């Protein structure tokens, strides 16, 4: 049986990375797809864990070889999701989590109809601004650009299926875990997996669960 | 803002009551709608907690006064959901949980389009039979009737939105909690509640969470 693709999106600075890290520790059978980017590595980031950091010519040749499920230029940098990694893991039955910008999510939405689209929103604009300032990785121009982009991005909320308002990290992790588990229990997905569960015969199996 | 109606259904003996009890302890802002029945009280059952136990003439006069959201005759007994309790609690903003038979769920489905329909299934037929025998509240004729009904009931699974295969009680409680939380995070519901969350202004609030 094929895995489920979960697409997490939302403005810069909203806390996506922390929510995803907490969720990956708790949910079984879930892998994270590491994106490629031409953005400079931040001091706390790890190559191959947070991103694959590549130069622009490498990125462009990957575009030419059609190696991205989606790619976009965000705040002047390229970001892309490796197609092969996502497809292979879904085929193997793993659920796959993507952390991508809103443009990227719109692209994936056109290509992958049965994915689950989750928007992470800030409690308020002011809160988002404070978080970006606190992160201290942005200069004033970048900060203004990210805030302007965030306004546009919030207008895409109605295109998503779920929204998590990130007020409290632990609650947001709980909420993301709940969405991930609940989607595995959808009857429409279950019907595809009926043979595996064998409810009408003997046996049976249920593996959708949030670890404590 | 209005609460969400969660309708739990599935064959007799599948473990609905235990799953619901565990869930009610963990999920905030959720009330259980106690049904009326003409069935005899089992020794472990409590009036007003498990059911309101009434005689047939009382039940029939409630039908005449249109006091049920749904009612049905199941295994020769009347069961009904009190309309007023459900509607008042939803209006007050509470989420309401119903535990009803499959016939009843079909009736509610026609009346309440935005409710969440969850089927609890046994891991297997044999397991269901063993649980009914273990419960020891059925005579042989009742047992056979419940098993035959269960076969019919399972054919209604595709009408439901979610399925929980009750292999392990704690996992099933986790799964029901996850469904309840996830549904509160649906963008379509969120848009109705936008004013409350005030994401585009200052402030913000998120109360969907499973307690540990």
mmCIF file of C-alpha atoms in Angstrom:
data_model
loop_
_atom_site.group_PDB
_atom_site.id
_atom_site.type_symbol
_atom_site.label_atom_id
_atom_site.label_comp_id
_atom_site.label_asym_id
_atom_site.label_seq_id
_atom_site.Cartn_x
_atom_site.Cartn_y
_atom_site.Cartn_z
ATOM 1 C CA UNK A 1 0.000 0.000 0.000
ATOM 2 C CA UNK A 2 1.183 3.488 -0.886
ATOM 3 C CA UNK A 3 2.142 6.069 1.748
ATOM 4 C CA UNK A 4 0.484 9.447 2.258
ATOM 5 C CA UNK A 5 2.166 12.733 1.314
ATOM 6 C CA UNK A 6 1.777 15.491 3.910
ATOM 7 C CA UNK A 7 2.634 18.989 2.689
ATOM 8 C CA UNK A 8 3.383 21.540 5.408
ATOM 9 C CA UNK A 9 3.491 25.170 4.411
ATOM 10 C CA UNK A 10 3.245 28.657 5.878
ATOM 11 C CA UNK A 11 5.162 31.924 6.195
ATOM 12 C CA UNK A 12 8.852 32.110 7.116
ATOM 13 C CA UNK A 13 9.404 32.323 10.845
ATOM 14 C CA UNK A 14 6.083 30.733 11.781
ATOM 15 C CA UNK A 15 7.806 27.782 13.451
ATOM 16 C CA UNK A 16 7.388 25.041 10.852
ATOM 17 C CA UNK A 17 10.799 23.503 11.511
ATOM 18 C CA UNK A 18 10.261 23.055 15.268
ATOM 19 C CA UNK A 19 6.762 21.626 14.790
ATOM 20 C CA UNK A 20 8.039 19.164 12.198
ATOM 21 C CA UNK A 21 11.005 18.078 14.344
ATOM 22 C CA UNK A 22 8.697 17.374 17.290
ATOM 23 C CA UNK A 23 6.259 15.498 15.085
ATOM 24 C CA UNK A 24 8.905 13.296 13.455
ATOM 25 C CA UNK A 25 9.951 12.096 16.922
ATOM 26 C CA UNK A 26 6.388 11.029 17.721
ATOM 27 C CA UNK A 27 4.817 9.613 14.584
ATOM 28 C CA UNK A 28 5.704 6.172 13.271
ATOM 29 C CA UNK A 29 6.307 5.371 9.636
ATOM 30 C CA UNK A 30 6.924 9.008 8.671
ATOM 31 C CA UNK A 31 9.952 10.321 6.779
ATOM 32 C CA UNK A 32 10.979 13.904 6.098
ATOM 33 C CA UNK A 33 11.921 14.998 2.610
ATOM 34 C CA UNK A 34 14.967 17.275 2.771
ATOM 35 C CA UNK A 35 14.771 20.099 0.217
ATOM 36 C CA UNK A 36 17.548 21.516 -1.940
ATOM 37 C CA UNK A 37 18.303 25.224 -1.703
ATOM 38 C CA UNK A 38 20.735 27.829 -2.960
ATOM 39 C CA UNK A 39 20.179 29.886 0.225
ATOM 40 C CA UNK A 40 23.195 30.335 2.509
ATOM 41 C CA UNK A 41 23.385 27.880 5.399
ATOM 42 C CA UNK A 42 22.456 29.429 8.764
ATOM 43 C CA UNK A 43 24.848 28.664 11.662
ATOM 44 C CA UNK A 44 22.433 26.234 13.354
ATOM 45 C CA UNK A 45 21.579 24.328 10.179
ATOM 46 C CA UNK A 46 22.976 20.950 9.188
ATOM 47 C CA UNK A 47 23.694 19.896 5.598
ATOM 48 C CA UNK A 48 21.479 16.963 4.604
ATOM 49 C CA UNK A 49 19.209 17.363 7.637
ATOM 50 C CA UNK A 50 17.760 20.854 7.216
ATOM 51 C CA UNK A 51 18.592 21.260 3.529
ATOM 52 C CA UNK A 52 20.947 20.112 0.836
ATOM 53 C CA UNK A 53 22.860 23.342 0.197
ATOM 54 C CA UNK A 54 23.909 23.638 -3.462
ATOM 55 C CA UNK A 55 25.054 26.442 -5.752
ATOM 56 C CA UNK A 56 22.847 27.974 -8.405
ATOM 57 C CA UNK A 57 24.404 26.141 -11.360
ATOM 58 C CA UNK A 58 23.945 22.746 -9.644
ATOM 59 C CA UNK A 59 20.319 23.656 -8.878
ATOM 60 C CA UNK A 60 19.656 24.728 -12.465
ATOM 61 C CA UNK A 61 21.039 21.530 -13.898
ATOM 62 C CA UNK A 62 18.758 19.572 -11.546
ATOM 63 C CA UNK A 63 15.815 21.573 -12.939
ATOM 64 C CA UNK A 64 16.932 20.665 -16.465
ATOM 65 C CA UNK A 65 17.069 16.972 -15.552
ATOM 66 C CA UNK A 66 13.506 17.280 -14.138
ATOM 67 C CA UNK A 67 14.635 16.125 -10.703
ATOM 68 C CA UNK A 68 12.219 18.292 -8.692
ATOM 69 C CA UNK A 69 8.623 17.565 -7.732
ATOM 70 C CA UNK A 70 8.394 21.341 -7.352
ATOM 71 C CA UNK A 71 10.833 24.196 -7.205
ATOM 72 C CA UNK A 72 10.422 27.899 -6.621
ATOM 73 C CA UNK A 73 12.373 31.091 -6.088
ATOM 74 C CA UNK A 74 11.549 32.457 -2.657
ATOM 75 C CA UNK A 75 13.099 35.635 -1.257
ATOM 76 C CA UNK A 76 15.637 35.472 -4.081
ATOM 77 C CA UNK A 77 16.775 31.893 -3.411
ATOM 78 C CA UNK A 78 15.945 28.615 -5.132
ATOM 79 C CA UNK A 79 14.200 25.845 -3.192
ATOM 80 C CA UNK A 80 13.262 22.431 -4.577
ATOM 81 C CA UNK A 81 11.820 19.076 -3.502
ATOM 82 C CA UNK A 82 13.616 15.982 -4.852
ATOM 83 C CA UNK A 83 11.086 13.976 -6.834
ATOM 84 C CA UNK A 84 12.829 10.613 -6.610
ATOM 85 C CA UNK A 85 13.088 10.579 -2.803
ATOM 86 C CA UNK A 86 9.397 11.396 -2.367
ATOM 87 C CA UNK A 87 8.126 8.922 -4.946
ATOM 88 C CA UNK A 88 10.323 6.044 -3.803
ATOM 89 C CA UNK A 89 9.326 6.421 -0.162
ATOM 90 C CA UNK A 90 5.611 6.683 -0.944
ATOM 91 C CA UNK A 91 5.900 3.546 -3.085
ATOM 92 C CA UNK A 92 7.602 1.721 -0.221
ATOM 93 C CA UNK A 93 4.607 2.599 1.968
ATOM 94 C CA UNK A 94 6.237 5.336 4.046
ATOM 95 C CA UNK A 95 4.327 8.506 4.751
ATOM 96 C CA UNK A 96 6.349 11.505 3.610
ATOM 97 C CA UNK A 97 6.401 15.008 5.110
ATOM 98 C CA UNK A 98 7.336 18.035 2.987
ATOM 99 C CA UNK A 99 8.142 21.483 4.372
ATOM 100 C CA UNK A 100 7.720 23.853 1.459
ATOM 101 C CA UNK A 101 6.749 27.443 0.755
ATOM 102 C CA UNK A 102 3.239 28.336 -0.341
ATOM 103 C CA UNK A 103 4.163 28.644 -4.040
ATOM 104 C CA UNK A 104 5.654 25.150 -3.903
ATOM 105 C CA UNK A 105 2.562 23.803 -2.170
ATOM 106 C CA UNK A 106 0.402 25.215 -4.971
ATOM 107 C CA UNK A 107 2.563 23.392 -7.527
ATOM 108 C CA UNK A 108 2.358 20.076 -5.648
ATOM 109 C CA UNK A 109 -1.423 20.536 -5.298
ATOM 110 C CA UNK A 110 -1.749 20.426 -9.071
ATOM 111 C CA UNK A 111 0.365 17.273 -9.314
ATOM 112 C CA UNK A 112 -0.591 15.234 -6.237
ATOM 113 C CA UNK A 113 -4.342 15.227 -5.658
ATOM 114 C CA UNK A 114 -4.405 12.816 -2.726
ATOM 115 C CA UNK A 115 -1.798 14.598 -0.614
ATOM 116 C CA UNK A 116 -2.732 16.342 2.644
ATOM 117 C CA UNK A 117 -2.148 20.105 2.709
ATOM 118 C CA UNK A 118 -1.535 21.776 6.061
ATOM 119 C CA UNK A 119 -0.972 25.489 6.628
ATOM 120 C CA UNK A 120 0.915 26.695 9.708
ATOM 121 C CA UNK A 121 -0.219 30.201 10.612
ATOM 122 C CA UNK A 122 1.137 32.695 13.125
ATOM 123 C CA UNK A 123 -1.138 33.800 15.978
ATOM 124 C CA UNK A 124 -0.783 37.335 14.625
ATOM 125 C CA UNK A 125 1.266 39.450 12.284
ATOM 126 C CA UNK A 126 3.007 41.166 15.129
ATOM 127 C CA UNK A 127 4.003 37.815 16.614
ATOM 128 C CA UNK A 128 5.442 36.734 13.247
ATOM 129 C CA UNK A 129 7.506 39.930 13.048
ATOM 130 C CA UNK A 130 8.849 39.408 16.583
ATOM 131 C CA UNK A 131 9.830 35.821 15.788
ATOM 132 C CA UNK A 132 11.715 36.850 12.650
ATOM 133 C CA UNK A 133 13.549 39.609 14.553
ATOM 134 C CA UNK A 134 14.365 37.188 17.382
ATOM 135 C CA UNK A 135 15.725 34.659 14.904
ATOM 136 C CA UNK A 136 18.179 37.405 13.972
ATOM 137 C CA UNK A 137 19.101 35.830 10.658
ATOM 138 C CA UNK A 138 17.503 38.516 8.538
ATOM 139 C CA UNK A 139 18.650 41.989 7.630
ATOM 140 C CA UNK A 140 16.046 44.772 7.546
ATOM 141 C CA UNK A 141 15.345 44.403 3.811
ATOM 142 C CA UNK A 142 14.910 40.617 4.077
ATOM 143 C CA UNK A 143 12.659 41.080 7.099
ATOM 144 C CA UNK A 144 10.362 43.498 5.263
ATOM 145 C CA UNK A 145 10.269 41.206 2.234
ATOM 146 C CA UNK A 146 9.364 38.175 4.349
ATOM 147 C CA UNK A 147 6.571 40.084 6.082
ATOM 148 C CA UNK A 148 5.121 41.286 2.801
ATOM 149 C CA UNK A 149 5.298 37.755 1.420
ATOM 150 C CA UNK A 150 3.605 36.446 4.572
ATOM 151 C CA UNK A 151 0.578 38.652 3.923
ATOM 152 C CA UNK A 152 0.232 37.208 0.433
ATOM 153 C CA UNK A 153 0.790 33.679 1.732
ATOM 154 C CA UNK A 154 -2.001 33.943 4.314
ATOM 155 C CA UNK A 155 -4.439 34.655 1.506
ATOM 156 C CA UNK A 156 -3.815 31.088 0.282
ATOM 157 C CA UNK A 157 -5.176 29.492 3.474
ATOM 158 C CA UNK A 158 -8.516 28.543 1.843
ATOM 159 C CA UNK A 159 -6.617 26.314 -0.629
ATOM 160 C CA UNK A 160 -5.341 24.130 2.231
ATOM 161 C CA UNK A 161 -7.227 21.372 4.042
ATOM 162 C CA UNK A 162 -5.976 22.022 7.560
ATOM 163 C CA UNK A 163 -4.707 24.989 9.523
ATOM 164 C CA UNK A 164 -2.605 24.985 12.668
ATOM 165 C CA UNK A 165 -2.300 28.335 14.442
ATOM 166 C CA UNK A 166 1.084 28.065 16.124
ATOM 167 C CA UNK A 167 0.418 29.614 19.515
ATOM 168 C CA UNK A 168 2.165 26.942 21.571
ATOM 169 C CA UNK A 169 4.769 24.540 20.155
ATOM 170 C CA UNK A 170 3.558 21.432 22.017
ATOM 171 C CA UNK A 171 -0.055 22.019 21.063
ATOM 172 C CA UNK A 172 0.953 22.517 17.454
ATOM 173 C CA UNK A 173 2.916 19.236 17.500
ATOM 174 C CA UNK A 174 -0.128 17.479 19.000
ATOM 175 C CA UNK A 175 -2.301 18.961 16.308
ATOM 176 C CA UNK A 176 0.002 17.953 13.452
ATOM 177 C CA UNK A 177 0.255 14.418 14.886
ATOM 178 C CA UNK A 178 -3.541 14.259 15.068
ATOM 179 C CA UNK A 179 -3.931 15.316 11.440
ATOM 180 C CA UNK A 180 -1.369 12.734 10.325
ATOM 181 C CA UNK A 181 -3.096 9.923 12.247
ATOM 182 C CA UNK A 182 -6.638 10.953 11.297
ATOM 183 C CA UNK A 183 -5.817 11.020 7.585
ATOM 184 C CA UNK A 184 -4.658 7.403 7.792
ATOM 185 C CA UNK A 185 -8.087 6.489 9.178
ATOM 186 C CA UNK A 186 -10.082 8.005 6.303
ATOM 187 C CA UNK A 187 -12.440 5.411 4.881
ATOM 188 C CA UNK A 188 -11.515 6.379 1.312
ATOM 189 C CA UNK A 189 -7.886 5.496 2.031
ATOM 190 C CA UNK A 190 -8.875 2.450 4.070
ATOM 191 C CA UNK A 191 -10.816 0.962 1.187
ATOM 192 C CA UNK A 192 -7.606 0.893 -0.845
ATOM 193 C CA UNK A 193 -5.942 -0.899 2.066
ATOM 194 C CA UNK A 194 -8.822 -3.244 2.783
ATOM 195 C CA UNK A 195 -6.865 -6.307 1.787
ATOM 196 C CA UNK A 196 -4.191 -5.461 4.307
ATOM 197 C CA UNK A 197 -6.585 -4.933 7.222
ATOM 198 C CA UNK A 198 -8.681 -7.967 6.253
ATOM 199 C CA UNK A 199 -11.592 -6.780 8.354
ATOM 200 C CA UNK A 200 -14.026 -9.052 6.583
ATOM 201 C CA UNK A 201 -11.863 -12.094 7.252
ATOM 202 C CA UNK A 202 -9.723 -12.955 10.196
ATOM 203 C CA UNK A 203 -6.709 -11.002 11.417
ATOM 204 C CA UNK A 204 -6.473 -7.236 11.384
ATOM 205 C CA UNK A 205 -3.993 -4.518 11.934
ATOM 206 C CA UNK A 206 -3.951 -0.845 12.829
ATOM 207 C CA UNK A 207 -0.738 1.123 12.903
ATOM 208 C CA UNK A 208 -1.894 4.734 12.864
ATOM 209 C CA UNK A 209 -0.845 6.201 16.164
ATOM 210 C CA UNK A 210 0.875 9.192 17.739
ATOM 211 C CA UNK A 211 3.576 8.098 20.172
ATOM 212 C CA UNK A 212 3.348 9.774 23.599
ATOM 213 C CA UNK B 1 -19.184 29.427 17.028
ATOM 214 C CA UNK B 2 -21.072 26.170 16.688
ATOM 215 C CA UNK B 3 -19.706 22.840 17.956
ATOM 216 C CA UNK B 4 -18.998 19.775 15.828
ATOM 217 C CA UNK B 5 -21.170 16.653 15.954
ATOM 218 C CA UNK B 6 -19.191 13.382 15.997
ATOM 219 C CA UNK B 7 -21.227 10.264 15.249
ATOM 220 C CA UNK B 8 -19.679 6.977 16.391
ATOM 221 C CA UNK B 9 -21.173 3.782 15.057
ATOM 222 C CA UNK B 10 -20.356 0.113 14.541
ATOM 223 C CA UNK B 11 -21.562 -3.372 15.439
ATOM 224 C CA UNK B 12 -22.604 -4.401 18.945
ATOM 225 C CA UNK B 13 -19.695 -5.695 20.980
ATOM 226 C CA UNK B 14 -17.029 -3.911 18.979
ATOM 227 C CA UNK B 15 -15.954 -1.835 21.997
ATOM 228 C CA UNK B 16 -17.540 1.539 21.238
ATOM 229 C CA UNK B 17 -18.399 2.263 24.870
ATOM 230 C CA UNK B 18 -14.842 1.754 26.176
ATOM 231 C CA UNK B 19 -13.319 3.799 23.371
ATOM 232 C CA UNK B 20 -15.750 6.638 24.003
ATOM 233 C CA UNK B 21 -15.184 6.605 27.761
ATOM 234 C CA UNK B 22 -11.420 6.837 27.277
ATOM 235 C CA UNK B 23 -11.814 9.613 24.729
ATOM 236 C CA UNK B 24 -14.149 11.723 26.874
ATOM 237 C CA UNK B 25 -11.487 11.768 29.608
ATOM 238 C CA UNK B 26 -8.888 13.117 27.209
ATOM 239 C CA UNK B 27 -10.574 15.572 24.873
ATOM 240 C CA UNK B 28 -11.573 19.054 25.993
ATOM 241 C CA UNK B 29 -14.853 20.695 25.142
ATOM 242 C CA UNK B 30 -16.585 17.412 24.261
ATOM 243 C CA UNK B 31 -19.900 16.171 25.683
ATOM 244 C CA UNK B 32 -21.561 12.805 25.283
ATOM 245 C CA UNK B 33 -25.195 12.564 24.267
ATOM 246 C CA UNK B 34 -26.909 9.854 26.321
ATOM 247 C CA UNK B 35 -29.466 7.916 24.270
ATOM 248 C CA UNK B 36 -32.898 6.711 25.325
ATOM 249 C CA UNK B 37 -33.662 3.008 25.073
ATOM 250 C CA UNK B 38 -36.353 0.476 25.890
ATOM 251 C CA UNK B 39 -33.687 -2.235 26.248
ATOM 252 C CA UNK B 40 -33.259 -3.773 29.711
ATOM 253 C CA UNK B 41 -30.478 -2.272 31.809
ATOM 254 C CA UNK B 42 -27.381 -4.500 32.052
ATOM 255 C CA UNK B 43 -25.942 -4.951 35.560
ATOM 256 C CA UNK B 44 -22.921 -2.735 34.907
ATOM 257 C CA UNK B 45 -24.903 0.093 33.306
ATOM 258 C CA UNK B 46 -25.884 3.346 34.997
ATOM 259 C CA UNK B 47 -29.157 5.196 34.322
ATOM 260 C CA UNK B 48 -28.456 8.604 32.797
ATOM 261 C CA UNK B 49 -24.823 7.774 32.070
ATOM 262 C CA UNK B 50 -25.037 4.814 29.693
ATOM 263 C CA UNK B 51 -28.672 5.293 28.670
ATOM 264 C CA UNK B 52 -31.938 6.740 29.841
ATOM 265 C CA UNK B 53 -33.955 3.545 30.303
ATOM 266 C CA UNK B 54 -37.644 4.066 29.523
ATOM 267 C CA UNK B 55 -40.620 1.851 28.749
ATOM 268 C CA UNK B 56 -42.068 1.496 25.279
ATOM 269 C CA UNK B 57 -45.056 3.777 25.810
ATOM 270 C CA UNK B 58 -42.823 6.591 27.079
ATOM 271 C CA UNK B 59 -40.535 6.111 24.074
ATOM 272 C CA UNK B 60 -43.450 6.180 21.639
ATOM 273 C CA UNK B 61 -44.851 9.390 23.074
ATOM 274 C CA UNK B 62 -41.394 10.961 22.677
ATOM 275 C CA UNK B 63 -41.475 9.914 19.013
ATOM 276 C CA UNK B 64 -44.888 11.573 18.656
ATOM 277 C CA UNK B 65 -43.583 14.789 20.181
ATOM 278 C CA UNK B 66 -40.668 14.721 17.675
ATOM 279 C CA UNK B 67 -38.116 14.686 20.456
ATOM 280 C CA UNK B 68 -35.552 12.474 18.681
ATOM 281 C CA UNK B 69 -32.855 13.485 16.219
ATOM 282 C CA UNK B 70 -33.032 9.842 15.172
ATOM 283 C CA UNK B 71 -34.551 6.683 16.551
ATOM 284 C CA UNK B 72 -34.453 3.072 15.431
ATOM 285 C CA UNK B 73 -35.460 -0.407 16.457
ATOM 286 C CA UNK B 74 -32.320 -2.490 16.889
ATOM 287 C CA UNK B 75 -32.395 -6.147 17.953
ATOM 288 C CA UNK B 76 -36.047 -5.625 18.924
ATOM 289 C CA UNK B 77 -35.441 -2.610 21.187
ATOM 290 C CA UNK B 78 -35.988 1.104 20.626
ATOM 291 C CA UNK B 79 -33.025 3.490 20.722
ATOM 292 C CA UNK B 80 -33.204 7.248 20.242
ATOM 293 C CA UNK B 81 -31.041 10.375 20.392
ATOM 294 C CA UNK B 82 -32.568 13.380 22.176
ATOM 295 C CA UNK B 83 -32.709 16.244 19.689
ATOM 296 C CA UNK B 84 -32.822 19.089 22.203
ATOM 297 C CA UNK B 85 -29.685 18.035 24.089
ATOM 298 C CA UNK B 86 -27.632 17.744 20.905
ATOM 299 C CA UNK B 87 -28.827 20.995 19.361
ATOM 300 C CA UNK B 88 -28.454 23.059 22.526
ATOM 301 C CA UNK B 89 -24.913 21.861 23.162
ATOM 302 C CA UNK B 90 -23.804 22.427 19.579
ATOM 303 C CA UNK B 91 -25.271 25.941 19.736
ATOM 304 C CA UNK B 92 -23.356 26.628 22.948
ATOM 305 C CA UNK B 93 -20.154 25.682 21.106
ATOM 306 C CA UNK B 94 -19.613 22.261 22.662
ATOM 307 C CA UNK B 95 -18.584 19.368 20.470
ATOM 308 C CA UNK B 96 -21.045 16.502 20.881
ATOM 309 C CA UNK B 97 -20.349 12.761 20.628
ATOM 310 C CA UNK B 98 -23.115 10.319 19.667
ATOM 311 C CA UNK B 99 -22.879 6.541 20.030
ATOM 312 C CA UNK B 100 -25.562 5.153 17.744
ATOM 313 C CA UNK B 101 -26.281 2.109 15.623
ATOM 314 C CA UNK B 102 -25.635 2.122 11.885
ATOM 315 C CA UNK B 103 -29.318 2.705 10.978
ATOM 316 C CA UNK B 104 -29.355 5.729 13.271
ATOM 317 C CA UNK B 105 -26.131 7.039 11.756
ATOM 318 C CA UNK B 106 -27.704 6.805 8.294
ATOM 319 C CA UNK B 107 -30.656 8.898 9.510
ATOM 320 C CA UNK B 108 -28.399 11.553 11.067
ATOM 321 C CA UNK B 109 -26.332 11.628 7.861
ATOM 322 C CA UNK B 110 -29.389 12.841 5.963
ATOM 323 C CA UNK B 111 -30.122 15.551 8.520
ATOM 324 C CA UNK B 112 -26.677 16.794 9.598
ATOM 325 C CA UNK B 113 -24.346 17.250 6.660
ATOM 326 C CA UNK B 114 -21.411 18.743 8.540
ATOM 327 C CA UNK B 115 -21.169 16.048 11.210
ATOM 328 C CA UNK B 116 -18.200 13.656 11.361
ATOM 329 C CA UNK B 117 -19.049 9.981 10.866
ATOM 330 C CA UNK B 118 -16.743 7.384 12.396
ATOM 331 C CA UNK B 119 -17.146 3.609 12.115
ATOM 332 C CA UNK B 120 -15.618 1.329 14.755
ATOM 333 C CA UNK B 121 -14.853 -2.065 13.212
ATOM 334 C CA UNK B 122 -13.762 -5.339 14.802
ATOM 335 C CA UNK B 123 -10.370 -6.776 13.789
ATOM 336 C CA UNK B 124 -12.286 -9.810 12.516
ATOM 337 C CA UNK B 125 -15.637 -11.528 12.677
ATOM 338 C CA UNK B 126 -14.323 -14.202 14.943
ATOM 339 C CA UNK B 127 -13.003 -11.596 17.368
ATOM 340 C CA UNK B 128 -16.421 -9.892 17.426
ATOM 341 C CA UNK B 129 -18.116 -13.193 18.253
ATOM 342 C CA UNK B 130 -15.655 -13.882 21.073
ATOM 343 C CA UNK B 131 -16.245 -10.420 22.549
ATOM 344 C CA UNK B 132 -20.007 -10.853 22.515
ATOM 345 C CA UNK B 133 -19.717 -14.275 24.188
ATOM 346 C CA UNK B 134 -17.284 -12.867 26.763
ATOM 347 C CA UNK B 135 -19.668 -10.015 27.547
ATOM 348 C CA UNK B 136 -22.124 -12.759 28.501
ATOM 349 C CA UNK B 137 -25.160 -10.520 28.262
ATOM 350 C CA UNK B 138 -26.635 -12.235 25.227
ATOM 351 C CA UNK B 139 -28.535 -15.483 24.877
ATOM 352 C CA UNK B 140 -27.796 -17.676 21.854
ATOM 353 C CA UNK B 141 -30.597 -16.197 19.714
ATOM 354 C CA UNK B 142 -29.542 -12.618 20.489
ATOM 355 C CA UNK B 143 -25.930 -13.503 19.754
ATOM 356 C CA UNK B 144 -26.775 -14.943 16.326
ATOM 357 C CA UNK B 145 -28.940 -11.919 15.539
ATOM 358 C CA UNK B 146 -26.197 -9.479 16.525
ATOM 359 C CA UNK B 147 -23.654 -11.308 14.371
ATOM 360 C CA UNK B 148 -25.960 -11.306 11.363
ATOM 361 C CA UNK B 149 -26.652 -7.608 11.874
ATOM 362 C CA UNK B 150 -22.909 -6.968 12.162
ATOM 363 C CA UNK B 151 -22.350 -8.383 8.674
ATOM 364 C CA UNK B 152 -24.934 -5.997 7.245
ATOM 365 C CA UNK B 153 -23.529 -3.094 9.257
ATOM 366 C CA UNK B 154 -19.996 -3.609 7.928
ATOM 367 C CA UNK B 155 -21.321 -3.113 4.407
ATOM 368 C CA UNK B 156 -22.092 0.509 5.379
ATOM 369 C CA UNK B 157 -18.433 1.364 6.042
ATOM 370 C CA UNK B 158 -18.047 3.250 2.734
ATOM 371 C CA UNK B 159 -20.744 5.733 3.875
ATOM 372 C CA UNK B 160 -18.565 6.807 6.809
ATOM 373 C CA UNK B 161 -15.630 9.246 6.748
ATOM 374 C CA UNK B 162 -13.333 7.468 9.178
ATOM 375 C CA UNK B 163 -12.752 3.911 10.320
ATOM 376 C CA UNK B 164 -11.077 2.711 13.497
ATOM 377 C CA UNK B 165 -10.240 -0.996 13.614
ATOM 378 C CA UNK B 166 -10.421 -1.736 17.335
ATOM 379 C CA UNK B 167 -7.437 -4.031 17.823
ATOM 380 C CA UNK B 168 -6.106 -2.340 20.956
ATOM 381 C CA UNK B 169 -8.200 -0.088 23.208
ATOM 382 C CA UNK B 170 -5.512 2.541 23.840
ATOM 383 C CA UNK B 171 -4.660 2.830 20.169
ATOM 384 C CA UNK B 172 -8.325 3.187 19.323
ATOM 385 C CA UNK B 173 -8.716 5.967 21.901
ATOM 386 C CA UNK B 174 -5.657 7.710 20.445
ATOM 387 C CA UNK B 175 -7.149 7.383 16.992
ATOM 388 C CA UNK B 176 -10.558 8.746 17.984
ATOM 389 C CA UNK B 177 -8.874 11.668 19.798
ATOM 390 C CA UNK B 178 -6.831 12.376 16.667
ATOM 391 C CA UNK B 179 -9.919 12.430 14.462
ATOM 392 C CA UNK B 180 -11.717 14.771 16.867
ATOM 393 C CA UNK B 181 -8.765 17.183 16.999
ATOM 394 C CA UNK B 182 -8.008 17.037 13.263
ATOM 395 C CA UNK B 183 -11.596 17.855 12.325
ATOM 396 C CA UNK B 184 -11.409 21.043 14.391
ATOM 397 C CA UNK B 185 -8.386 22.078 12.316
ATOM 398 C CA UNK B 186 -10.112 21.766 8.945
ATOM 399 C CA UNK B 187 -9.766 24.988 7.001
ATOM 400 C CA UNK B 188 -13.433 24.917 5.970
ATOM 401 C CA UNK B 189 -14.439 24.974 9.639
ATOM 402 C CA UNK B 190 -11.703 27.441 10.514
ATOM 403 C CA UNK B 191 -12.969 29.972 8.008
ATOM 404 C CA UNK B 192 -16.275 30.096 9.901
ATOM 405 C CA UNK B 193 -14.303 30.691 13.092
ATOM 406 C CA UNK B 194 -11.880 33.189 11.611
ATOM 407 C CA UNK B 195 -13.156 36.043 13.733
ATOM 408 C CA UNK B 196 -12.416 34.094 16.863
ATOM 409 C CA UNK B 197 -8.840 33.187 15.909
ATOM 410 C CA UNK B 198 -8.174 36.704 14.573
ATOM 411 C CA UNK B 199 -5.181 35.507 12.635
ATOM 412 C CA UNK B 200 -5.120 38.554 10.420
ATOM 413 C CA UNK B 201 -5.142 40.859 13.399
ATOM 414 C CA UNK B 202 -3.488 40.538 16.761
ATOM 415 C CA UNK B 203 -4.179 37.826 19.336
ATOM 416 C CA UNK B 204 -5.010 34.272 18.449
ATOM 417 C CA UNK B 205 -6.183 31.107 20.070
ATOM 418 C CA UNK B 206 -6.041 27.386 19.478
ATOM 419 C CA UNK B 207 -7.917 24.981 21.691
ATOM 420 C CA UNK B 208 -7.978 21.762 19.693
ATOM 421 C CA UNK B 209 -5.898 19.289 21.649
ATOM 422 C CA UNK B 210 -5.888 15.749 22.983
ATOM 423 C CA UNK B 211 -4.879 15.675 26.643
ATOM 424 C CA UNK B 212 -2.107 13.198 27.459
#
